[in-house]
mmCIF file of C-alpha atoms in Angstrom:
data_model
loop_
_atom_site.group_PDB
_atom_site.id
_atom_site.type_symbol
_atom_site.label_atom_id
_atom_site.label_comp_id
_atom_site.label_asym_id
_atom_site.label_seq_id
_atom_site.Cartn_x
_atom_site.Cartn_y
_atom_site.Cartn_z
ATOM 1 C CA MET A 174 17.757 56.970 40.452
ATOM 2 C CA PHE A 175 19.071 56.366 36.949
ATOM 3 C CA PRO A 176 21.747 54.593 36.007
ATOM 4 C CA SER A 177 24.778 56.942 35.104
ATOM 5 C CA PHE A 178 26.160 57.673 31.716
ATOM 6 C CA ARG A 179 29.032 55.967 31.976
ATOM 7 C CA TRP A 180 27.861 52.521 33.367
ATOM 8 C CA LEU A 181 25.284 52.384 29.962
ATOM 9 C CA SER A 182 28.353 52.855 28.025
ATOM 10 C CA HIS A 183 31.047 50.818 30.370
ATOM 11 C CA TYR A 184 27.622 47.626 29.746
ATOM 12 C CA SER A 185 26.975 47.874 26.324
ATOM 13 C CA LEU A 186 30.513 48.128 25.669
ATOM 14 C CA GLN A 187 30.785 44.576 27.672
ATOM 15 C CA TRP A 188 27.489 42.959 25.432
ATOM 16 C CA ALA A 189 28.646 44.470 22.682
ATOM 17 C CA GLN A 190 32.204 42.051 22.884
ATOM 18 C CA LEU A 191 30.010 39.169 24.558
ATOM 19 C CA LYS A 192 28.635 39.228 21.365
ATOM 20 C CA ASN A 193 31.317 38.679 19.384
ATOM 21 C CA HIS A 194 31.833 35.706 20.958
ATOM 22 C CA ASN A 195 28.937 34.298 21.054
ATOM 23 C CA PRO A 196 26.296 35.128 17.915
ATOM 24 C CA PHE A 197 23.928 33.374 20.156
ATOM 25 C CA LEU A 198 23.701 35.955 22.848
ATOM 26 C CA ASP A 199 21.700 38.111 20.652
ATOM 27 C CA SER A 200 19.484 36.151 19.611
ATOM 28 C CA CYS A 201 18.313 35.444 23.578
ATOM 29 C CA ARG A 202 18.451 38.537 23.951
ATOM 30 C CA PHE A 203 16.075 39.256 20.303
ATOM 31 C CA ARG A 204 13.280 37.187 21.802
ATOM 32 C CA TYR A 205 13.767 37.701 25.094
ATOM 33 C CA PHE A 206 11.847 41.511 24.569
ATOM 34 C CA ASN A 207 10.448 40.570 21.401
ATOM 35 C CA THR A 208 7.936 37.654 22.309
ATOM 36 C CA LYS A 209 5.469 38.614 20.251
ATOM 37 C CA SER A 210 7.118 38.763 17.077
ATOM 38 C CA THR A 211 7.708 35.350 17.464
ATOM 39 C CA THR A 212 6.180 32.600 15.783
ATOM 40 C CA LEU A 213 4.565 29.079 17.266
ATOM 41 C CA PRO A 214 3.808 25.976 14.932
ATOM 42 C CA PRO A 215 1.063 25.661 13.304
ATOM 43 C CA LYS A 216 -1.519 24.016 15.705
ATOM 44 C CA THR A 217 -3.674 20.941 13.960
ATOM 45 C CA PRO A 218 -6.751 21.328 12.832
ATOM 46 C CA HIS A 219 -9.670 19.530 14.687
ATOM 47 C CA ASN A 220 -11.156 18.099 11.504
ATOM 48 C CA THR A 221 -7.872 15.913 10.821
ATOM 49 C CA PRO A 222 -8.498 12.059 9.994
ATOM 50 C CA THR A 223 -6.729 9.427 12.622
ATOM 51 C CA VAL A 224 -4.402 7.495 11.043
ATOM 52 C CA ALA A 225 -3.739 3.772 12.851
ATOM 53 C CA ILE A 226 -0.889 2.086 11.814
ATOM 54 C CA PHE A 227 -0.799 -2.143 11.308
ATOM 55 C CA TRP A 228 2.436 -3.883 10.778
ATOM 56 C CA ASP A 229 2.143 -7.630 9.643
ATOM 57 C CA LEU A 230 5.918 -8.402 10.475
ATOM 58 C CA ASP A 231 5.532 -12.190 9.430
ATOM 59 C CA ASN A 232 4.527 -11.175 6.364
ATOM 60 C CA LYS A 233 5.925 -8.176 5.519
ATOM 61 C CA PRO A 234 10.253 -7.333 8.037
ATOM 62 C CA PRO A 235 11.803 -4.916 6.739
ATOM 63 C CA ASN A 236 15.085 -6.712 4.994
ATOM 64 C CA SER A 237 15.692 -3.970 2.911
ATOM 65 C CA ILE A 238 16.908 -1.496 4.776
ATOM 66 C CA PRO A 239 17.025 -1.146 8.859
ATOM 67 C CA PRO A 240 13.939 -1.348 11.219
ATOM 68 C CA PHE A 241 14.146 2.212 12.515
ATOM 69 C CA GLU A 242 14.687 3.641 8.648
ATOM 70 C CA ALA A 243 12.138 1.322 7.335
ATOM 71 C CA ALA A 244 9.123 2.322 10.329
ATOM 72 C CA MET A 245 9.558 6.318 10.073
ATOM 73 C CA LYS A 246 9.235 6.039 6.258
ATOM 74 C CA LEU A 247 6.330 3.851 6.780
ATOM 75 C CA LYS A 248 5.243 7.468 9.255
ATOM 76 C CA ARG A 249 5.832 9.369 7.101
ATOM 77 C CA ALA A 250 3.873 8.020 4.374
ATOM 78 C CA ALA A 251 0.794 7.850 6.733
ATOM 79 C CA SER A 252 0.755 10.952 7.898
ATOM 80 C CA SER A 253 -0.083 11.942 4.535
ATOM 81 C CA PHE A 254 -3.866 10.644 4.943
ATOM 82 C CA GLY A 255 -3.586 12.637 8.408
ATOM 83 C CA LEU A 256 -2.555 12.496 12.519
ATOM 84 C CA VAL A 257 -0.738 9.137 12.925
ATOM 85 C CA GLN A 258 -1.435 8.473 16.769
ATOM 86 C CA HIS A 259 -1.122 4.703 16.815
ATOM 87 C CA THR A 260 1.302 2.503 15.149
ATOM 88 C CA VAL A 261 0.855 -1.335 15.903
ATOM 89 C CA ALA A 262 3.442 -3.980 14.656
ATOM 90 C CA TYR A 263 3.178 -8.161 15.911
ATOM 91 C CA ALA A 264 4.780 -10.620 15.114
ATOM 92 C CA ASN A 265 6.050 -14.823 16.377
ATOM 93 C CA ARG A 266 9.008 -14.546 18.279
ATOM 94 C CA HIS A 267 10.680 -16.257 15.038
ATOM 95 C CA ALA A 268 11.329 -13.533 13.446
ATOM 96 C CA PHE A 269 13.250 -11.548 15.815
ATOM 97 C CA SER A 270 15.399 -14.043 16.563
ATOM 98 C CA TYR A 271 15.672 -14.050 12.476
ATOM 99 C CA VAL A 272 18.442 -12.491 11.244
ATOM 100 C CA PRO A 273 18.552 -11.639 7.098
ATOM 101 C CA GLN A 274 20.530 -12.531 4.742
ATOM 102 C CA ALA A 275 22.073 -8.887 3.970
ATOM 103 C CA VAL A 276 22.737 -8.039 8.316
ATOM 104 C CA ARG A 277 24.973 -11.246 8.159
ATOM 105 C CA GLU A 278 26.799 -10.460 5.042
ATOM 106 C CA GLN A 279 27.339 -6.905 7.325
ATOM 107 C CA ARG A 280 28.453 -8.916 9.937
ATOM 108 C CA LYS A 281 30.776 -11.467 8.235
ATOM 109 C CA ASP A 282 32.183 -8.561 6.130
ATOM 110 C CA ARG A 283 32.897 -6.466 9.851
ATOM 111 C CA LYS A 284 35.012 -9.519 11.196
ATOM 112 C CA LEU A 285 37.427 -9.841 8.354
ATOM 113 C CA LEU A 286 37.985 -5.607 8.610
ATOM 114 C CA ASN A 287 38.922 -6.534 12.015
ATOM 115 C CA GLN A 288 40.790 -9.160 11.711
ATOM 116 C CA LEU A 289 42.752 -6.749 8.816
ATOM 117 C CA GLU A 290 43.272 -4.205 11.364
ATOM 118 C CA ASN A 291 44.254 -6.471 14.156
ATOM 119 C CA LYS A 292 47.752 -8.099 12.196
ATOM 120 C CA GLY A 293 48.551 -4.592 11.111
ATOM 121 C CA VAL A 294 47.436 -4.877 6.749
ATOM 122 C CA ILE A 295 45.061 -1.595 6.665
ATOM 123 C CA LYS A 296 44.514 1.238 9.012
ATOM 124 C CA PRO A 297 41.483 3.003 8.893
ATOM 125 C CA VAL A 298 41.802 6.906 7.853
ATOM 126 C CA GLU A 299 39.613 7.632 10.826
ATOM 127 C CA PRO A 300 39.964 6.824 13.678
ATOM 128 C CA TYR A 301 37.395 4.752 15.826
ATOM 129 C CA VAL A 302 35.269 7.753 18.154
ATOM 130 C CA CYS A 303 33.497 5.894 20.587
ATOM 131 C CA LYS A 304 30.048 8.092 20.787
ATOM 132 C CA VAL A 305 29.816 8.188 25.575
ATOM 133 C CA CYS A 306 33.533 9.521 26.679
ATOM 134 C CA GLY A 307 34.532 10.673 22.857
ATOM 135 C CA ARG A 308 37.990 8.646 23.331
ATOM 136 C CA LYS A 309 39.499 8.169 19.910
ATOM 137 C CA PHE A 310 40.414 4.518 18.378
ATOM 138 C CA TYR A 311 42.485 3.387 15.287
ATOM 139 C CA ASN A 312 41.275 -0.586 15.945
ATOM 140 C CA ASN A 313 37.686 -1.264 16.272
ATOM 141 C CA GLU A 314 37.606 -4.633 18.326
ATOM 142 C CA LYS A 315 39.662 -2.388 20.762
ATOM 143 C CA MET A 316 37.191 0.518 21.198
ATOM 144 C CA VAL A 317 34.548 -2.755 21.097
ATOM 145 C CA ASN A 318 36.413 -4.051 24.551
ATOM 146 C CA HIS A 319 36.648 -0.866 25.624
ATOM 147 C CA PHE A 320 33.194 0.240 25.633
ATOM 148 C CA LYS A 321 31.862 -3.074 27.440
ATOM 149 C CA GLN A 322 34.710 -3.501 29.818
ATOM 150 C CA ILE A 323 33.446 0.405 31.162
ATOM 151 C CA HIS A 324 30.923 1.890 29.472
ATOM 152 C CA GLU A 325 28.185 -1.601 29.715
ATOM 153 C CA ARG A 326 29.547 -1.855 33.685
ATOM 154 C CA GLU A 327 28.514 1.325 33.887
ATOM 155 C CA HIS A 328 25.328 1.256 32.941
ATOM 156 C CA GLN A 329 24.238 -1.984 34.517
ATOM 157 C CA LYS A 330 25.683 -0.231 37.951
ATOM 158 C CA ARG A 331 22.897 2.506 36.721
ATOM 159 C CA VAL A 332 20.667 -0.027 36.092
ATOM 160 C CA ASN A 333 20.497 -1.933 39.422
ATOM 161 C CA GLN A 334 20.778 0.957 41.672
ATOM 162 C CA ILE A 335 17.557 1.765 39.748
ATOM 163 C CA GLU A 336 15.987 -1.426 40.559
ATOM 164 C CA SER A 337 17.172 -1.491 44.399
ATOM 165 C CA ALA A 338 15.425 1.649 45.108
ATOM 166 C CA ARG A 339 12.130 2.559 46.772
ATOM 167 C CA GLY A 340 9.969 5.356 45.767
ATOM 168 C CA LYS A 341 11.467 9.078 46.051
ATOM 169 C CA ARG A 342 14.794 8.064 45.701
ATOM 170 C CA ARG A 343 13.885 5.879 42.288
ATOM 171 C CA VAL A 344 12.400 8.671 40.832
ATOM 172 C CA ASN A 345 15.489 10.965 41.645
ATOM 173 C CA LEU A 346 18.005 8.558 40.904
ATOM 174 C CA VAL A 347 15.809 7.508 37.008
ATOM 175 C CA GLY A 348 16.150 11.713 37.110
ATOM 176 C CA LYS A 349 19.731 11.730 37.439
ATOM 177 C CA TYR A 350 20.509 8.821 35.369
ATOM 178 C CA ALA A 351 18.015 9.856 32.249
ATOM 179 C CA MET A 352 20.540 11.021 30.285
ATOM 180 C CA LYS A 353 23.600 8.903 30.526
ATOM 181 C CA MET A 354 21.869 6.615 30.082
ATOM 182 C CA GLN A 355 19.911 7.263 26.930
ATOM 183 C CA LYS A 356 23.742 8.151 25.435
ATOM 184 C CA TYR A 357 24.343 4.891 26.285
ATOM 185 C CA LYS A 358 21.243 3.428 24.623
ATOM 186 C CA ASN A 359 22.374 5.378 20.961
ATOM 187 C CA ALA A 360 25.974 4.266 21.347
ATOM 188 C CA SER A 361 25.347 0.574 22.276
ATOM 189 C CA ARG A 362 23.092 0.298 18.664
ATOM 190 C CA ASP A 363 26.773 0.831 16.760
ATOM 191 C CA VAL A 364 29.400 -1.061 19.122
ATOM 192 C CA LEU A 365 27.388 -4.035 20.268
ATOM 193 C CA THR A 366 26.154 -6.990 18.430
ATOM 194 C CA PRO A 367 22.330 -7.936 19.304
ATOM 195 C CA LYS A 368 22.767 -11.355 21.696
ATOM 196 C CA THR A 369 19.462 -12.795 19.713
ATOM 197 C CA GLY A 370 17.918 -11.116 16.038
ATOM 198 C CA TYR A 371 19.386 -7.921 14.949
ATOM 199 C CA GLY A 372 17.630 -5.725 17.277
ATOM 200 C CA LEU A 373 13.983 -5.753 15.045
ATOM 201 C CA ALA A 374 12.187 -5.185 17.851
ATOM 202 C CA ASP A 375 13.691 -2.415 19.209
ATOM 203 C CA GLU A 376 14.160 -0.480 16.866
ATOM 204 C CA LEU A 377 10.734 -0.092 16.376
ATOM 205 C CA LYS A 378 10.299 1.077 19.495
ATOM 206 C CA ARG A 379 12.851 3.215 19.003
ATOM 207 C CA ALA A 380 10.519 4.736 15.967
ATOM 208 C CA GLY A 381 7.911 4.923 18.197
ATOM 209 C CA PHE A 382 5.708 1.587 17.799
ATOM 210 C CA TRP A 383 4.085 -0.493 20.025
ATOM 211 C CA VAL A 384 5.766 -4.273 18.919
ATOM 212 C CA GLY A 385 3.090 -7.491 20.377
ATOM 213 C CA THR A 386 5.258 -10.136 20.202
ATOM 214 C CA VAL A 387 2.776 -13.816 19.810
ATOM 215 C CA SER A 388 3.227 -17.754 19.936
ATOM 216 C CA ASN A 389 5.094 -19.447 16.947
ATOM 217 C CA LYS A 390 2.405 -20.951 16.256
ATOM 218 C CA PRO A 391 0.725 -20.714 12.904
ATOM 219 C CA GLN A 392 -1.704 -17.316 11.762
ATOM 220 C CA ALA A 393 -1.553 -17.108 16.085
ATOM 221 C CA ALA A 394 0.121 -13.375 14.555
ATOM 222 C CA ASP A 395 -2.506 -12.479 11.828
ATOM 223 C CA VAL A 396 -4.884 -13.371 14.735
ATOM 224 C CA ALA A 397 -3.805 -10.829 16.639
ATOM 225 C CA LEU A 398 -3.378 -8.154 14.121
ATOM 226 C CA LYS A 399 -7.056 -9.252 13.398
ATOM 227 C CA GLU A 400 -8.266 -8.421 17.095
ATOM 228 C CA HIS A 401 -6.296 -5.727 17.570
ATOM 229 C CA MET A 402 -8.173 -3.841 14.328
ATOM 230 C CA VAL A 403 -11.509 -5.029 15.550
ATOM 231 C CA ASP A 404 -10.322 -2.936 18.909
ATOM 232 C CA VAL A 405 -9.212 -0.316 17.396
ATOM 233 C CA MET A 406 -11.865 -0.007 15.457
ATOM 234 C CA ASP A 407 -15.247 -0.643 18.079
ATOM 235 C CA LYS A 408 -14.032 2.111 20.214
ATOM 236 C CA LYS A 409 -13.011 4.717 17.202
ATOM 237 C CA LYS A 410 -9.731 5.487 17.232
ATOM 238 C CA ALA A 411 -9.482 6.198 13.786
ATOM 239 C CA GLU A 412 -10.933 6.571 11.123
ATOM 240 C CA CYS A 413 -7.766 5.236 8.309
ATOM 241 C CA VAL A 414 -6.070 2.004 8.617
ATOM 242 C CA VAL A 415 -3.323 1.010 6.815
ATOM 243 C CA LEU A 416 -2.362 -2.288 6.995
ATOM 244 C CA VAL A 417 1.064 -3.379 5.663
ATOM 245 C CA SER A 418 0.217 -6.871 4.637
ATOM 246 C CA ASP A 419 -0.089 -9.563 1.662
ATOM 247 C CA ASP A 420 -1.923 -11.497 2.884
ATOM 248 C CA SER A 421 -5.296 -12.927 2.276
ATOM 249 C CA ASP A 422 -6.634 -13.814 5.912
ATOM 250 C CA PHE A 423 -6.429 -9.638 6.387
ATOM 251 C CA VAL A 424 -9.870 -9.843 3.276
ATOM 252 C CA GLY A 425 -12.540 -10.600 5.560
ATOM 253 C CA VAL A 426 -11.305 -8.096 8.501
ATOM 254 C CA VAL A 427 -10.681 -5.002 5.040
ATOM 255 C CA LYS A 428 -14.177 -5.425 4.110
ATOM 256 C CA GLU A 429 -15.062 -5.124 7.382
ATOM 257 C CA SER A 430 -13.622 -1.574 7.884
ATOM 258 C CA LYS A 431 -14.954 -0.351 4.971
ATOM 259 C CA SER A 432 -18.509 -1.286 6.339
ATOM 260 C CA ARG A 433 -17.872 0.678 8.413
ATOM 261 C CA CYS A 434 -17.552 3.725 6.786
ATOM 262 C CA PHE A 435 -13.037 3.525 7.476
ATOM 263 C CA LYS A 436 -10.414 4.825 4.656
ATOM 264 C CA THR A 437 -8.188 1.623 4.133
ATOM 265 C CA VAL A 438 -4.858 2.278 2.933
ATOM 266 C CA ILE A 439 -2.746 -1.622 2.211
ATOM 267 C CA VAL A 440 1.406 -1.427 2.015
ATOM 268 C CA GLY A 441 2.668 -4.836 -0.005
ATOM 269 C CA ASN A 442 4.494 -5.949 -3.193
ATOM 270 C CA LEU A 443 1.712 -7.135 -5.017
ATOM 271 C CA GLU A 444 0.612 -5.289 -8.118
ATOM 272 C CA HIS A 445 -2.727 -7.510 -7.620
ATOM 273 C CA GLY A 446 -2.522 -8.958 -4.765
ATOM 274 C CA ALA A 447 -6.975 -9.276 -2.995
ATOM 275 C CA LEU A 448 -6.053 -6.460 -0.417
ATOM 276 C CA LYS A 449 -5.447 -4.622 -2.658
ATOM 277 C CA ARG A 450 -8.295 -4.818 -4.818
ATOM 278 C CA ILE A 451 -10.877 -4.313 -2.192
ATOM 279 C CA ALA A 452 -9.057 -1.679 -0.747
ATOM 280 C CA ASP A 453 -9.314 2.258 -0.688
ATOM 281 C CA ALA A 454 -5.603 2.486 -2.192
ATOM 282 C CA GLY A 455 -2.493 1.065 -2.420
ATOM 283 C CA PHE A 456 1.176 1.339 -2.104
ATOM 284 C CA SER A 457 4.865 -1.115 -2.719
ATOM 285 C CA TRP A 458 7.146 -1.330 -0.305
ATOM 286 C CA GLN A 459 9.157 0.480 -2.968
ATOM 287 C CA GLU A 460 7.202 3.319 -3.119
ATOM 288 C CA VAL A 461 7.011 3.762 0.556
ATOM 289 C CA LEU A 462 10.914 3.499 0.890
ATOM 290 C CA MET A 463 11.743 6.131 -2.137
ATOM 291 C CA GLY A 464 9.048 8.570 -0.683
ATOM 292 C CA LYS A 465 6.738 7.946 -3.652
ATOM 293 C CA ALA A 466 4.044 7.050 -1.253
ATOM 294 C CA LYS A 467 3.507 10.552 0.000
ATOM 295 C CA LYS A 468 3.485 12.470 -2.589
ATOM 296 C CA GLU A 469 0.248 9.983 -4.365
ATOM 297 C CA ALA A 470 -1.474 10.460 -1.201
ATOM 298 C CA ILE A 471 -1.844 13.943 -1.673
ATOM 299 C CA SER A 472 -4.636 12.913 -4.886
ATOM 300 C CA VAL A 473 -5.600 10.012 -3.584
ATOM 301 C CA VAL A 474 -7.144 11.884 0.037
ATOM 302 C CA GLU A 475 -8.157 14.399 -2.532
ATOM 303 C CA LYS A 476 -9.985 12.146 -4.256
ATOM 304 C CA TRP A 477 -11.715 10.855 -1.213
ATOM 305 C CA SER A 478 -12.918 14.279 0.247
ATOM 306 C CA ASP A 479 -14.721 14.575 -4.087
ATOM 307 C CA ARG A 480 -15.916 11.338 -3.549
ATOM 308 C CA GLU A 481 -17.929 12.670 -0.118
ATOM 309 C CA ILE A 482 -18.543 16.223 -1.860
ATOM 310 C CA LEU A 483 -20.565 13.716 -3.982
ATOM 311 C CA GLU A 484 -22.343 11.307 -1.481
ATOM 312 C CA ARG A 485 -23.832 14.260 0.064
ATOM 313 C CA LEU A 486 -25.166 15.710 -3.163
ATOM 314 C CA GLU A 487 -26.119 12.549 -4.566
ATOM 315 C CA TRP A 488 -30.558 11.763 -3.719
ATOM 316 C CA ARG A 489 -30.964 8.373 -1.752
ATOM 317 C CA PHE A 490 -34.655 6.630 -1.348
ATOM 318 C CA ASP A 491 -35.578 6.383 2.673
ATOM 319 C CA PRO A 492 -38.193 4.664 3.215
ATOM 320 C CA GLU A 493 -39.983 6.833 6.029
ATOM 321 C CA LYS A 494 -39.076 10.050 4.503
ATOM 322 C CA GLU A 495 -41.575 9.423 2.108
ATOM 323 C CA ARG A 496 -43.738 7.471 4.141
ATOM 324 C CA ASP A 497 -44.457 10.548 5.711
ATOM 325 C CA ALA A 498 -44.386 12.723 2.513
ATOM 326 C CA TYR A 499 -46.871 10.438 0.541
ATOM 327 C CA ALA A 500 -48.715 10.926 4.826
ATOM 328 C CA ALA A 501 -48.782 14.712 4.738
ATOM 329 C CA VAL A 502 -50.187 14.755 0.486
ATOM 330 C CA ASP A 503 -52.909 11.702 1.586
ATOM 331 C CA ALA A 504 -54.272 14.640 4.805
ATOM 332 C CA PHE A 505 -54.006 17.801 3.038
ATOM 333 C CA TYR A 506 -56.537 15.880 -0.001
ATOM 334 C CA ASN A 507 -59.152 14.165 2.080
ATOM 335 C CA GLY A 508 -58.841 17.293 3.782
ATOM 336 C CA THR A 509 -59.876 19.095 0.807
ATOM 337 C CA GLU A 510 -62.816 17.108 -0.413
ATOM 338 C CA SER A 511 -64.246 16.607 2.828
ATOM 339 C CA GLY A 512 -64.962 20.934 2.592
ATOM 340 C CA GLY A 513 -63.647 21.873 5.669
ATOM 341 C CA GLU A 514 -62.637 19.543 7.739
ATOM 342 C CA PHE A 515 -59.069 20.059 10.184
ATOM 343 C CA VAL A 516 -55.993 19.722 8.946
ATOM 344 C CA ASP A 517 -53.258 18.991 11.009
ATOM 345 C CA ASP A 518 -50.726 21.849 11.307
ATOM 346 C CA SER A 519 -46.907 19.931 10.789
ATOM 347 C CA VAL A 520 -48.505 19.743 7.253
ATOM 348 C CA PHE A 521 -48.654 23.321 7.016
ATOM 349 C CA GLY A 522 -45.739 23.991 9.405
ATOM 350 C CA GLY A 523 -48.316 26.812 11.819
ATOM 351 C CA GLY A 524 -51.465 27.121 12.637
ATOM 352 C CA ASP A 525 -51.753 31.415 13.467
ATOM 353 C CA GLU A 526 -51.143 32.162 9.775
ATOM 354 C CA MET A 527 -53.952 29.810 9.056
ATOM 355 C CA GLY A 528 -56.463 30.345 11.730
ATOM 356 C CA GLY A 529 -55.855 28.081 13.935
ATOM 357 C CA GLY A 530 -54.773 25.019 11.504
ATOM 358 C CA VAL A 531 -58.774 25.253 9.983
ATOM 359 C CA VAL A 532 -58.768 25.217 6.558
ATOM 360 C CA GLU A 533 -62.969 26.711 5.454
ATOM 361 C CA ARG A 534 -64.543 25.824 1.892
ATOM 362 C CA GLU A 535 -67.132 28.366 0.271
ATOM 363 C CA ASP A 536 -68.325 26.419 -1.899
ATOM 364 C CA SER A 537 -67.970 21.802 -1.915
ATOM 365 C CA GLY A 538 -67.325 21.984 -5.569
ATOM 366 C CA SER A 539 -64.301 19.525 -7.057
ATOM 367 C CA TRP A 540 -60.587 20.609 -6.118
ATOM 368 C CA TRP A 541 -59.449 20.025 -9.498
ATOM 369 C CA GLU A 542 -62.492 22.105 -10.896
ATOM 370 C CA LEU A 543 -61.737 26.220 -11.544
ATOM 371 C CA ASP A 544 -63.721 28.885 -11.107
ATOM 372 C CA SER A 545 -65.168 30.935 -13.850
ATOM 373 C CA ASP A 546 -64.421 34.974 -13.721
ATOM 374 C CA GLU A 547 -67.803 35.826 -12.318
ATOM 375 C CA ALA A 548 -67.831 32.884 -9.491
ATOM 376 C CA VAL A 549 -63.546 34.874 -8.815
ATOM 377 C CA SER A 550 -65.310 39.081 -9.248
#
């Protein structure tokens, strides 16, 4: 049975009231009944080159800006050369425990501000809000103590519970606490001070980088980074290599990448350094942070494509092809001079039209002598 008109009018009235309270329902209804009208995101073309980023943290640490922001801007600049698939960073243990001067001054100012707030000299305009539970505080130290006493203990309990579980129960616990643990990690970055360093490794991992820690021996990070670069080139995991360093020890591996027809891009502060002189393109840290490198990379890629087209059109001497061509010409001339000898079909490309590959001459004159008009008639 079909529904009555009264029921339909009542349903439409209820839907209009719900839509006024929540406009999102209208968009959901439209998407449900109009699935064909929705546009999918554009797919990445198959011929897009892949890019690998190699970051020498010992030589180029992100001291001026937060590590996460620096890593994301570096990835955005590298994405102009292709699809970024490999992001690697190496440093020794000292680099992860070192605290830059800007971070130390910031912590010192925060400590002085906390002392003034405790004495009641100053009062914040807006309260400090706990990003986990939403509770408000007018004292930063009280919020930090609240975070440590409640949320840090709860997080540690969840971690211990997951580590003690096994099998299916552990999988269920991970799924159950995933959102809460992620929420705690996001809030702890702004509240808690790292015990060692300033969270360099954690921030780079959050940006998607694979971080490798080596010993404090000299050149240990350079050796590990070179081996990783050669491994990527051997397995052909990338077509463009982006190296963040000014160290001239990487000149050999950059030359090797160019000899293997890999595109090389250097990010460093030295304008006329040894690496930028041999690389295909070079940018400074300031250009990467300001977004200028991403704009200039478009023109660099266009020059690379024009160069590839010219290289395809350029004639190059191939000894084997020239040898085969001269051998074919010699075989043709020798066959005509002998007066009806067998000539290979491969020289003329088939023997059916040529009478089975046999070429005969009616007179035995030399090939350079022209026939007279009477002989032709």
